[in-house]
Amino acid sequence: MSEQHNNFIVTYLKATGIILMVIGHSGCSVPYAVQIIYMFHMPLFFFVSGFCFKPKYLDAPLVFIWRKTKGIYIPYVKWSLLFLALHNVFFAVNIYNNQYGFTNAHVYSVEEITQRAMAILTTMSGHDQLLGGYWFLNALFFGSLMAFGMMFLMKKIGGGKKESSIIGGVFLFVVTLLVDKYDFWFPVVHIGAQATIGGTFFMIGHVFSAYNIRQFNVCMIIVSLVALVIGSFLWSVSLADGSYVNFSNKVIVPYMITAVLIVWSLYSLPWHRLNDLVKSIFEYIGENTMTVLTWHFLCFKFVSLWIICIYGIDIKHLGEFPVLHYFAGNGWWIVYVISGILLPLSLTYGCQIVRKSIFKEKHIV
C-alpha cells in the first residue's frame, strides 16, 4: 500500500478518534456507547502516532525531539497559558463556579497562577479545567519520548531498526505493569502508567508499520467487534482515567489486545469507497484535531447557555462540566457533539481565510 494512501487513512483515523472523543464528553445517552468508545478511542491516537514514526529518526534523535516539542509541547504551553490567563474571567461569567461545577472552583491568586504556569512549562500539568483533554498531550509527549528512547537504546546495543521496536515495546510494556502495580511516578515530570501504556501503544503502532502488517478481512473485523463488546464489560479500561486510577494488571493485557484489534479494524475499513465530500470532511477534521481538542469544552458552553436561555434556568448552571447532564441525557448531546466539532473548525477555517487574504494583499503590494 502506498505511503500517500496510508497518510490519508491515518488522517481519517484521527478524525474518527476526535469525533468519538467529543461524543464521549457530550453526555451521550446511547446505552453503553461511551463505555465502548473509551475502550479504544485514545489508544488509537498513540497507535497512529507510532504508525507514522520514521525509523530515520533513530539516527537523528534531536530532530525527533524537536518535532515532538514543536507539535505537542509548544501548543500545550501556548493554549494552557492562555486559558490560565482567562481563568478568573471564566469564573466571573459562571463558566466556572463551585455551586454547579467543580466544588473546588475558585478565583486564582497571583501566587496560584504563577505556580500553575510553572507546572505547565515544566511538567505539562496544571492546565485549566476547560482543557481537560490535555492530559492526552502530556501522555503522548512523554510516552512518545519513552518509546523513542527504548528503540534508540535497543538499536545502540545491537538491534536492527525493526527488531528494536519489538524488543523496546515488550520492555516498555513490562515497565507499564511495574509502574502500575507499585503506583510509581517518575520524579520531576510526575508521569505514571498513563504515559508508559501510551508509549507501548506507540511502539505497537510502529511495529504494524515496520512489518507492513496486512489489513484485516471482514471476518477479523467482526471478531474484533465482538471482542470489543465483550471486553467493554469484562475488561473495561478508560485510558483517560490512567492518571488518577490504577489499571488492573489482570485486565490490561486483554484490554490492549482489544484496543489494537479495533484500531487495526478501523484502519482496514474501505475508506476509499467514501464519496469525495465525506472524504474532504474527514480530512479537514483529521488535520485539525488539536483545534477540536483545545476548544470543544468551551464550545459546549455555548450550547449550555442556549439551553439556559430556552428553559429559563439559573445562569450558574453554566458551570456544570462538561455539559448540562440532564438535558444532554435527553437528546441535547447531539447538539453538543455538533457544536464541539463544528464551532472550532469554523473558527479555524475563518482564520485560514483571513490569513490567506492578508498574505495575498502583502504579496500584491
PDB file of N, CA and C in Angstrom, residues 162-255:
ATOM      1  N   LYS A 162      13.965  -2.538  12.951  1.00  0.00           N
ATOM      2  CA  LYS A 162      12.674  -3.199  13.123  1.00  0.00           C
ATOM      3  C   LYS A 162      12.617  -3.939  14.448  1.00  0.00           C
ATOM      4  N   GLU A 163      13.653  -4.732  14.702  1.00  0.00           N
ATOM      5  CA  GLU A 163      13.668  -5.555  15.918  1.00  0.00           C
ATOM      6  C   GLU A 163      13.646  -4.691  17.179  1.00  0.00           C
ATOM      7  N   SER A 164      14.265  -3.524  17.095  1.00  0.00           N
ATOM      8  CA  SER A 164      14.342  -2.668  18.276  1.00  0.00           C
ATOM      9  C   SER A 164      12.959  -2.217  18.724  1.00  0.00           C
ATOM     10  N   SER A 165      12.029  -2.088  17.775  1.00  0.00           N
ATOM     11  CA  SER A 165      10.678  -1.656  18.132  1.00  0.00           C
ATOM     12  C   SER A 165       9.941  -2.754  18.897  1.00  0.00           C
ATOM     13  N   ILE A 166      10.184  -4.015  18.530  1.00  0.00           N
ATOM     14  CA  ILE A 166       9.521  -5.124  19.233  1.00  0.00           C
ATOM     15  C   ILE A 166      10.117  -5.301  20.619  1.00  0.00           C
ATOM     16  N   ILE A 167      11.444  -5.365  20.692  1.00  0.00           N
ATOM     17  CA  ILE A 167      12.110  -5.568  21.987  1.00  0.00           C
ATOM     18  C   ILE A 167      11.824  -4.394  22.916  1.00  0.00           C
ATOM     19  N   GLY A 168      11.936  -3.179  22.378  1.00  0.00           N
ATOM     20  CA  GLY A 168      11.661  -1.995  23.174  1.00  0.00           C
ATOM     21  C   GLY A 168      10.216  -1.943  23.631  1.00  0.00           C
ATOM     22  N   GLY A 169       9.285  -2.363  22.750  1.00  0.00           N
ATOM     23  CA  GLY A 169       7.868  -2.383  23.104  1.00  0.00           C
ATOM     24  C   GLY A 169       7.574  -3.340  24.234  1.00  0.00           C
ATOM     25  N   VAL A 170       8.172  -4.535  24.173  1.00  0.00           N
ATOM     26  CA  VAL A 170       7.983  -5.525  25.241  1.00  0.00           C
ATOM     27  C   VAL A 170       8.531  -4.982  26.561  1.00  0.00           C
ATOM     28  N   PHE A 171       9.701  -4.379  26.504  1.00  0.00           N
ATOM     29  CA  PHE A 171      10.312  -3.838  27.713  1.00  0.00           C
ATOM     30  C   PHE A 171       9.456  -2.721  28.311  1.00  0.00           C
ATOM     31  N   LEU A 172       8.937  -1.840  27.445  1.00  0.00           N
ATOM     32  CA  LEU A 172       8.110  -0.736  27.922  1.00  0.00           C
ATOM     33  C   LEU A 172       6.801  -1.248  28.510  1.00  0.00           C
ATOM     34  N   PHE A 173       6.277  -2.325  27.941  1.00  0.00           N
ATOM     35  CA  PHE A 173       5.062  -2.914  28.485  1.00  0.00           C
ATOM     36  C   PHE A 173       5.312  -3.470  29.884  1.00  0.00           C
ATOM     37  N   VAL A 174       6.473  -4.109  30.068  1.00  0.00           N
ATOM     38  CA  VAL A 174       6.834  -4.604  31.403  1.00  0.00           C
ATOM     39  C   VAL A 174       6.962  -3.436  32.380  1.00  0.00           C
ATOM     40  N   VAL A 175       7.560  -2.345  31.905  1.00  0.00           N
ATOM     41  CA  VAL A 175       7.660  -1.144  32.746  1.00  0.00           C
ATOM     42  C   VAL A 175       6.273  -0.654  33.135  1.00  0.00           C
ATOM     43  N   THR A 176       5.343  -0.695  32.189  1.00  0.00           N
ATOM     44  CA  THR A 176       3.960  -0.279  32.459  1.00  0.00           C
ATOM     45  C   THR A 176       3.348  -1.120  33.570  1.00  0.00           C
ATOM     46  N   LEU A 177       3.533  -2.439  33.501  1.00  0.00           N
ATOM     47  CA  LEU A 177       2.986  -3.328  34.523  1.00  0.00           C
ATOM     48  C   LEU A 177       3.574  -3.023  35.903  1.00  0.00           C
ATOM     49  N   LEU A 178       4.874  -2.771  35.943  1.00  0.00           N
ATOM     50  CA  LEU A 178       5.535  -2.491  37.223  1.00  0.00           C
ATOM     51  C   LEU A 178       5.131  -1.126  37.772  1.00  0.00           C
ATOM     52  N   VAL A 179       5.100  -0.133  36.888  1.00  0.00           N
ATOM     53  CA  VAL A 179       4.705   1.214  37.305  1.00  0.00           C
ATOM     54  C   VAL A 179       3.285   1.205  37.853  1.00  0.00           C
ATOM     55  N   ASP A 180       2.427   0.448  37.172  1.00  0.00           N
ATOM     56  CA  ASP A 180       1.036   0.372  37.604  1.00  0.00           C
ATOM     57  C   ASP A 180       0.895  -0.395  38.911  1.00  0.00           C
ATOM     58  N   LYS A 181       1.585  -1.528  39.009  1.00  0.00           N
ATOM     59  CA  LYS A 181       1.461  -2.383  40.191  1.00  0.00           C
ATOM     60  C   LYS A 181       1.906  -1.660  41.457  1.00  0.00           C
ATOM     61  N   TYR A 182       2.996  -0.898  41.350  1.00  0.00           N
ATOM     62  CA  TYR A 182       3.551  -0.241  42.539  1.00  0.00           C
ATOM     63  C   TYR A 182       3.203   1.255  42.599  1.00  0.00           C
ATOM     64  N   ASP A 183       2.281   1.662  41.720  1.00  0.00           N
ATOM     65  CA  ASP A 183       1.827   3.051  41.697  1.00  0.00           C
ATOM     66  C   ASP A 183       3.018   4.007  41.708  1.00  0.00           C
ATOM     67  N   PHE A 184       3.958   3.739  40.821  1.00  0.00           N
ATOM     68  CA  PHE A 184       5.185   4.532  40.749  1.00  0.00           C
ATOM     69  C   PHE A 184       4.988   5.736  39.839  1.00  0.00           C
ATOM     70  N   TRP A 185       5.551   6.867  40.240  1.00  0.00           N
ATOM     71  CA  TRP A 185       5.516   8.074  39.415  1.00  0.00           C
ATOM     72  C   TRP A 185       6.941   8.549  39.169  1.00  0.00           C
ATOM     73  N   PHE A 186       7.256   8.796  37.908  1.00  0.00           N
ATOM     74  CA  PHE A 186       8.584   9.287  37.582  1.00  0.00           C
ATOM     75  C   PHE A 186       8.768  10.672  38.192  1.00  0.00           C
ATOM     76  N   PRO A 187       9.876  10.867  38.899  1.00  0.00           N
ATOM     77  CA  PRO A 187      10.091  12.164  39.571  1.00  0.00           C
ATOM     78  C   PRO A 187      10.237  13.307  38.581  1.00  0.00           C
ATOM     79  N   VAL A 188      10.074  14.502  39.074  1.00  0.00           N
ATOM     80  CA  VAL A 188      10.190  15.767  38.337  1.00  0.00           C
ATOM     81  C   VAL A 188       9.018  15.946  37.365  1.00  0.00           C
ATOM     82  N   VAL A 189       8.915  15.069  36.345  1.00  0.00           N
ATOM     83  CA  VAL A 189       7.836  15.218  35.364  1.00  0.00           C
ATOM     84  C   VAL A 189       6.517  14.644  35.884  1.00  0.00           C
ATOM     85  N   HIS A 190       6.580  13.808  36.898  1.00  0.00           N
ATOM     86  CA  HIS A 190       5.404  13.241  37.549  1.00  0.00           C
ATOM     87  C   HIS A 190       4.479  12.554  36.544  1.00  0.00           C
ATOM     88  N   ILE A 191       5.004  11.573  35.842  1.00  0.00           N
ATOM     89  CA  ILE A 191       4.200  10.772  34.922  1.00  0.00           C
ATOM     90  C   ILE A 191       4.207   9.331  35.396  1.00  0.00           C
ATOM     91  N   GLY A 192       3.115   8.617  35.087  1.00  0.00           N
ATOM     92  CA  GLY A 192       2.981   7.246  35.544  1.00  0.00           C
ATOM     93  C   GLY A 192       2.551   6.318  34.432  1.00  0.00           C
ATOM     94  N   ALA A 193       1.652   5.386  34.773  1.00  0.00           N
ATOM     95  CA  ALA A 193       1.266   4.324  33.845  1.00  0.00           C
ATOM     96  C   ALA A 193       0.557   4.852  32.607  1.00  0.00           C
ATOM     97  N   GLN A 194      -0.080   5.999  32.721  1.00  0.00           N
ATOM     98  CA  GLN A 194      -0.793   6.555  31.572  1.00  0.00           C
ATOM     99  C   GLN A 194       0.167   6.831  30.416  1.00  0.00           C
ATOM    100  N   ALA A 195       1.329   7.394  30.725  1.00  0.00           N
ATOM    101  CA  ALA A 195       2.312   7.693  29.683  1.00  0.00           C
ATOM    102  C   ALA A 195       3.006   6.432  29.189  1.00  0.00           C
ATOM    103  N   THR A 196       3.302   5.497  30.102  1.00  0.00           N
ATOM    104  CA  THR A 196       4.010   4.276  29.676  1.00  0.00           C
ATOM    105  C   THR A 196       3.132   3.381  28.807  1.00  0.00           C
ATOM    106  N   ILE A 197       1.847   3.308  29.144  1.00  0.00           N
ATOM    107  CA  ILE A 197       0.971   2.487  28.292  1.00  0.00           C
ATOM    108  C   ILE A 197       0.745   3.189  26.959  1.00  0.00           C
ATOM    109  N   GLY A 198       0.714   4.538  26.983  1.00  0.00           N
ATOM    110  CA  GLY A 198       0.636   5.278  25.731  1.00  0.00           C
ATOM    111  C   GLY A 198       1.853   5.020  24.867  1.00  0.00           C
ATOM    112  N   GLY A 199       3.028   4.998  25.495  1.00  0.00           N
ATOM    113  CA  GLY A 199       4.244   4.681  24.771  1.00  0.00           C
ATOM    114  C   GLY A 199       4.239   3.275  24.205  1.00  0.00           C
ATOM    115  N   THR A 200       3.623   2.349  24.940  1.00  0.00           N
ATOM    116  CA  THR A 200       3.521   0.968  24.455  1.00  0.00           C
ATOM    117  C   THR A 200       2.640   0.901  23.213  1.00  0.00           C
ATOM    118  N   PHE A 201       1.514   1.602  23.232  1.00  0.00           N
ATOM    119  CA  PHE A 201       0.669   1.655  22.038  1.00  0.00           C
ATOM    120  C   PHE A 201       1.419   2.307  20.878  1.00  0.00           C
ATOM    121  N   PHE A 202       2.232   3.310  21.168  1.00  0.00           N
ATOM    122  CA  PHE A 202       3.067   3.955  20.157  1.00  0.00           C
ATOM    123  C   PHE A 202       3.973   2.914  19.499  1.00  0.00           C
ATOM    124  N   MET A 203       4.602   2.080  20.330  1.00  0.00           N
ATOM    125  CA  MET A 203       5.516   1.049  19.818  1.00  0.00           C
ATOM    126  C   MET A 203       4.769   0.023  18.970  1.00  0.00           C
ATOM    127  N   ILE A 204       3.578  -0.366  19.428  1.00  0.00           N
ATOM    128  CA  ILE A 204       2.784  -1.340  18.677  1.00  0.00           C
ATOM    129  C   ILE A 204       2.422  -0.774  17.307  1.00  0.00           C
ATOM    130  N   GLY A 205       2.045   0.496  17.277  1.00  0.00           N
ATOM    131  CA  GLY A 205       1.736   1.131  16.001  1.00  0.00           C
ATOM    132  C   GLY A 205       2.920   1.114  15.058  1.00  0.00           C
ATOM    133  N   HIS A 206       4.106   1.371  15.608  1.00  0.00           N
ATOM    134  CA  HIS A 206       5.305   1.356  14.767  1.00  0.00           C
ATOM    135  C   HIS A 206       5.608  -0.050  14.259  1.00  0.00           C
ATOM    136  N   VAL A 207       5.384  -1.063  15.097  1.00  0.00           N
ATOM    137  CA  VAL A 207       5.604  -2.455  14.673  1.00  0.00           C
ATOM    138  C   VAL A 207       4.699  -2.792  13.489  1.00  0.00           C
ATOM    139  N   PHE A 208       3.428  -2.383  13.562  1.00  0.00           N
ATOM    140  CA  PHE A 208       2.488  -2.655  12.464  1.00  0.00           C
ATOM    141  C   PHE A 208       2.966  -2.001  11.176  1.00  0.00           C
ATOM    142  N   SER A 209       3.528  -0.806  11.292  1.00  0.00           N
ATOM    143  CA  SER A 209       4.020  -0.103  10.114  1.00  0.00           C
ATOM    144  C   SER A 209       5.316  -0.726   9.599  1.00  0.00           C
ATOM    145  N   ALA A 210       6.253  -0.996  10.519  1.00  0.00           N
ATOM    146  CA  ALA A 210       7.566  -1.514  10.123  1.00  0.00           C
ATOM    147  C   ALA A 210       7.472  -2.879   9.467  1.00  0.00           C
ATOM    148  N   TYR A 211       6.558  -3.705   9.955  1.00  0.00           N
ATOM    149  CA  TYR A 211       6.418  -5.064   9.415  1.00  0.00           C
ATOM    150  C   TYR A 211       5.290  -5.169   8.387  1.00  0.00           C
ATOM    151  N   ASN A 212       4.738  -4.015   8.022  1.00  0.00           N
ATOM    152  CA  ASN A 212       3.710  -3.974   6.986  1.00  0.00           C
ATOM    153  C   ASN A 212       2.610  -5.013   7.237  1.00  0.00           C
ATOM    154  N   ILE A 213       2.073  -5.007   8.444  1.00  0.00           N
ATOM    155  CA  ILE A 213       1.018  -5.958   8.814  1.00  0.00           C
ATOM    156  C   ILE A 213      -0.180  -5.796   7.887  1.00  0.00           C
ATOM    157  N   ARG A 214      -0.692  -6.896   7.398  1.00  0.00           N
ATOM    158  CA  ARG A 214      -1.801  -6.865   6.443  1.00  0.00           C
ATOM    159  C   ARG A 214      -3.081  -6.366   7.101  1.00  0.00           C
ATOM    160  N   GLN A 215      -3.917  -5.728   6.306  1.00  0.00           N
ATOM    161  CA  GLN A 215      -5.206  -5.286   6.799  1.00  0.00           C
ATOM    162  C   GLN A 215      -6.098  -6.486   7.101  1.00  0.00           C
ATOM    163  N   PHE A 216      -7.017  -6.291   8.031  1.00  0.00           N
ATOM    164  CA  PHE A 216      -7.945  -7.354   8.389  1.00  0.00           C
ATOM    165  C   PHE A 216      -8.964  -7.586   7.274  1.00  0.00           C
ATOM    166  N   ASN A 217      -9.406  -8.830   7.180  1.00  0.00           N
ATOM    167  CA  ASN A 217     -10.541  -9.116   6.310  1.00  0.00           C
ATOM    168  C   ASN A 217     -11.835  -8.930   7.105  1.00  0.00           C
ATOM    169  N   VAL A 218     -12.962  -9.134   6.462  1.00  0.00           N
ATOM    170  CA  VAL A 218     -14.264  -8.904   7.104  1.00  0.00           C
ATOM    171  C   VAL A 218     -14.434  -9.784   8.331  1.00  0.00           C
ATOM    172  N   CYS A 219     -13.986 -11.023   8.236  1.00  0.00           N
ATOM    173  CA  CYS A 219     -14.125 -11.966   9.353  1.00  0.00           C
ATOM    174  C   CYS A 219     -13.384 -11.457  10.593  1.00  0.00           C
ATOM    175  N   MET A 220     -12.151 -10.976  10.410  1.00  0.00           N
ATOM    176  CA  MET A 220     -11.363 -10.482  11.545  1.00  0.00           C
ATOM    177  C   MET A 220     -11.957  -9.199  12.134  1.00  0.00           C
ATOM    178  N   ILE A 221     -12.540  -8.386  11.270  1.00  0.00           N
ATOM    179  CA  ILE A 221     -13.190  -7.165  11.765  1.00  0.00           C
ATOM    180  C   ILE A 221     -14.373  -7.527  12.660  1.00  0.00           C
ATOM    181  N   ILE A 222     -15.139  -8.519  12.242  1.00  0.00           N
ATOM    182  CA  ILE A 222     -16.287  -8.968  13.048  1.00  0.00           C
ATOM    183  C   ILE A 222     -15.809  -9.537  14.383  1.00  0.00           C
ATOM    184  N   VAL A 223     -14.748 -10.347  14.335  1.00  0.00           N
ATOM    185  CA  VAL A 223     -14.177 -10.907  15.564  1.00  0.00           C
ATOM    186  C   VAL A 223     -13.731  -9.786  16.496  1.00  0.00           C
ATOM    187  N   SER A 224     -13.121  -8.767  15.943  1.00  0.00           N
ATOM    188  CA  SER A 224     -12.650  -7.630  16.741  1.00  0.00           C
ATOM    189  C   SER A 224     -13.814  -6.889  17.385  1.00  0.00           C
ATOM    190  N   LEU A 225     -14.895  -6.708  16.649  1.00  0.00           N
ATOM    191  CA  LEU A 225     -16.077  -6.035  17.189  1.00  0.00           C
ATOM    192  C   LEU A 225     -16.694  -6.826  18.332  1.00  0.00           C
ATOM    193  N   VAL A 226     -16.728  -8.135  18.173  1.00  0.00           N
ATOM    194  CA  VAL A 226     -17.255  -8.992  19.241  1.00  0.00           C
ATOM    195  C   VAL A 226     -16.375  -8.875  20.481  1.00  0.00           C
ATOM    196  N   ALA A 227     -15.063  -8.904  20.274  1.00  0.00           N
ATOM    197  CA  ALA A 227     -14.129  -8.757  21.400  1.00  0.00           C
ATOM    198  C   ALA A 227     -14.314  -7.404  22.084  1.00  0.00           C
ATOM    199  N   LEU A 228     -14.588  -6.367  21.298  1.00  0.00           N
ATOM    200  CA  LEU A 228     -14.794  -5.031  21.855  1.00  0.00           C
ATOM    201  C   LEU A 228     -16.026  -4.984  22.754  1.00  0.00           C
ATOM    202  N   VAL A 229     -17.112  -5.541  22.274  1.00  0.00           N
ATOM    203  CA  VAL A 229     -18.359  -5.519  23.054  1.00  0.00           C
ATOM    204  C   VAL A 229     -18.194  -6.318  24.339  1.00  0.00           C
ATOM    205  N   ILE A 230     -17.631  -7.515  24.220  1.00  0.00           N
ATOM    206  CA  ILE A 230     -17.421  -8.353  25.406  1.00  0.00           C
ATOM    207  C   ILE A 230     -16.436  -7.674  26.360  1.00  0.00           C
ATOM    208  N   GLY A 231     -15.353  -7.146  25.795  1.00  0.00           N
ATOM    209  CA  GLY A 231     -14.323  -6.520  26.615  1.00  0.00           C
ATOM    210  C   GLY A 231     -14.802  -5.280  27.352  1.00  0.00           C
ATOM    211  N   SER A 232     -15.752  -4.552  26.763  1.00  0.00           N
ATOM    212  CA  SER A 232     -16.258  -3.345  27.416  1.00  0.00           C
ATOM    213  C   SER A 232     -16.980  -3.664  28.716  1.00  0.00           C
ATOM    214  N   PHE A 233     -17.318  -4.933  28.907  1.00  0.00           N
ATOM    215  CA  PHE A 233     -17.951  -5.356  30.163  1.00  0.00           C
ATOM    216  C   PHE A 233     -16.991  -6.132  31.063  1.00  0.00           C
ATOM    217  N   LEU A 234     -16.132  -6.958  30.452  1.00  0.00           N
ATOM    218  CA  LEU A 234     -15.287  -7.850  31.254  1.00  0.00           C
ATOM    219  C   LEU A 234     -13.903  -7.274  31.559  1.00  0.00           C
ATOM    220  N   TRP A 235     -13.342  -6.474  30.664  1.00  0.00           N
ATOM    221  CA  TRP A 235     -12.023  -5.899  30.946  1.00  0.00           C
ATOM    222  C   TRP A 235     -12.001  -4.427  30.506  1.00  0.00           C
ATOM    223  N   SER A 236     -12.997  -3.724  30.961  1.00  0.00           N
ATOM    224  CA  SER A 236     -13.131  -2.316  30.610  1.00  0.00           C
ATOM    225  C   SER A 236     -12.044  -1.469  31.279  1.00  0.00           C
ATOM    226  N   VAL A 237     -11.396  -0.634  30.483  1.00  0.00           N
ATOM    227  CA  VAL A 237     -10.377   0.294  30.982  1.00  0.00           C
ATOM    228  C   VAL A 237     -10.556   1.618  30.256  1.00  0.00           C
ATOM    229  N   SER A 238     -10.542   2.705  30.984  1.00  0.00           N
ATOM    230  CA  SER A 238     -10.554   4.028  30.364  1.00  0.00           C
ATOM    231  C   SER A 238      -9.169   4.620  30.510  1.00  0.00           C
ATOM    232  N   LEU A 239      -8.479   4.779  29.394  1.00  0.00           N
ATOM    233  CA  LEU A 239      -7.124   5.332  29.428  1.00  0.00           C
ATOM    234  C   LEU A 239      -7.132   6.752  29.974  1.00  0.00           C
ATOM    235  N   ALA A 240      -8.260   7.448  29.818  1.00  0.00           N
ATOM    236  CA  ALA A 240      -8.367   8.817  30.314  1.00  0.00           C
ATOM    237  C   ALA A 240      -8.290   8.887  31.829  1.00  0.00           C
ATOM    238  N   ASP A 241      -8.557   7.768  32.516  1.00  0.00           N
ATOM    239  CA  ASP A 241      -8.502   7.750  33.973  1.00  0.00           C
ATOM    240  C   ASP A 241      -7.148   7.309  34.496  1.00  0.00           C
ATOM    241  N   GLY A 242      -6.209   7.070  33.585  1.00  0.00           N
ATOM    242  CA  GLY A 242      -4.947   6.469  33.994  1.00  0.00           C
ATOM    243  C   GLY A 242      -4.120   7.292  34.952  1.00  0.00           C
ATOM    244  N   SER A 243      -4.306   8.610  34.946  1.00  0.00           N
ATOM    245  CA  SER A 243      -3.503   9.437  35.844  1.00  0.00           C
ATOM    246  C   SER A 243      -4.116   9.528  37.233  1.00  0.00           C
ATOM    247  N   TYR A 244      -5.304   8.984  37.378  1.00  0.00           N
ATOM    248  CA  TYR A 244      -5.987   9.076  38.663  1.00  0.00           C
ATOM    249  C   TYR A 244      -6.274   7.696  39.264  1.00  0.00           C
ATOM    250  N   VAL A 245      -6.550   6.710  38.393  1.00  0.00           N
ATOM    251  CA  VAL A 245      -6.927   5.381  38.866  1.00  0.00           C
ATOM    252  C   VAL A 245      -5.981   4.351  38.263  1.00  0.00           C
ATOM    253  N   ASN A 246      -5.481   3.469  39.087  1.00  0.00           N
ATOM    254  CA  ASN A 246      -4.573   2.440  38.587  1.00  0.00           C
ATOM    255  C   ASN A 246      -5.278   1.489  37.629  1.00  0.00           C
ATOM    256  N   PHE A 247      -4.556   1.074  36.590  1.00  0.00           N
ATOM    257  CA  PHE A 247      -5.053  -0.003  35.759  1.00  0.00           C
ATOM    258  C   PHE A 247      -4.955  -1.289  36.569  1.00  0.00           C
ATOM    259  N   SER A 248      -5.763  -2.260  36.227  1.00  0.00           N
ATOM    260  CA  SER A 248      -5.645  -3.568  36.864  1.00  0.00           C
ATOM    261  C   SER A 248      -4.802  -4.454  35.971  1.00  0.00           C
ATOM    262  N   ASN A 249      -3.717  -5.007  36.502  1.00  0.00           N
ATOM    263  CA  ASN A 249      -2.861  -5.867  35.696  1.00  0.00           C
ATOM    264  C   ASN A 249      -3.581  -7.114  35.198  1.00  0.00           C
ATOM    265  N   LYS A 250      -4.725  -7.426  35.796  1.00  0.00           N
ATOM    266  CA  LYS A 250      -5.497  -8.599  35.362  1.00  0.00           C
ATOM    267  C   LYS A 250      -6.207  -8.340  34.042  1.00  0.00           C
ATOM    268  N   VAL A 251      -6.482  -7.077  33.750  1.00  0.00           N
ATOM    269  CA  VAL A 251      -7.239  -6.777  32.535  1.00  0.00           C
ATOM    270  C   VAL A 251      -6.431  -6.003  31.500  1.00  0.00           C
ATOM    271  N   ILE A 252      -5.248  -5.570  31.862  1.00  0.00           N
ATOM    272  CA  ILE A 252      -4.521  -4.679  30.966  1.00  0.00           C
ATOM    273  C   ILE A 252      -4.112  -5.373  29.663  1.00  0.00           C
ATOM    274  N   VAL A 253      -3.778  -6.679  29.724  1.00  0.00           N
ATOM    275  CA  VAL A 253      -3.387  -7.402  28.511  1.00  0.00           C
ATOM    276  C   VAL A 253      -4.569  -7.571  27.560  1.00  0.00           C
ATOM    277  N   PRO A 254      -5.706  -8.131  28.020  1.00  0.00           N
ATOM    278  CA  PRO A 254      -6.841  -8.231  27.091  1.00  0.00           C
ATOM    279  C   PRO A 254      -7.335  -6.866  26.620  1.00  0.00           C
ATOM    280  N   TYR A 255      -7.227  -5.861  27.485  1.00  0.00           N
ATOM    281  CA  TYR A 255      -7.630  -4.506  27.077  1.00  0.00           C
ATOM    282  C   TYR A 255      -6.774  -4.020  25.915  1.00  0.00           C
TER     283      TYR A 255
END
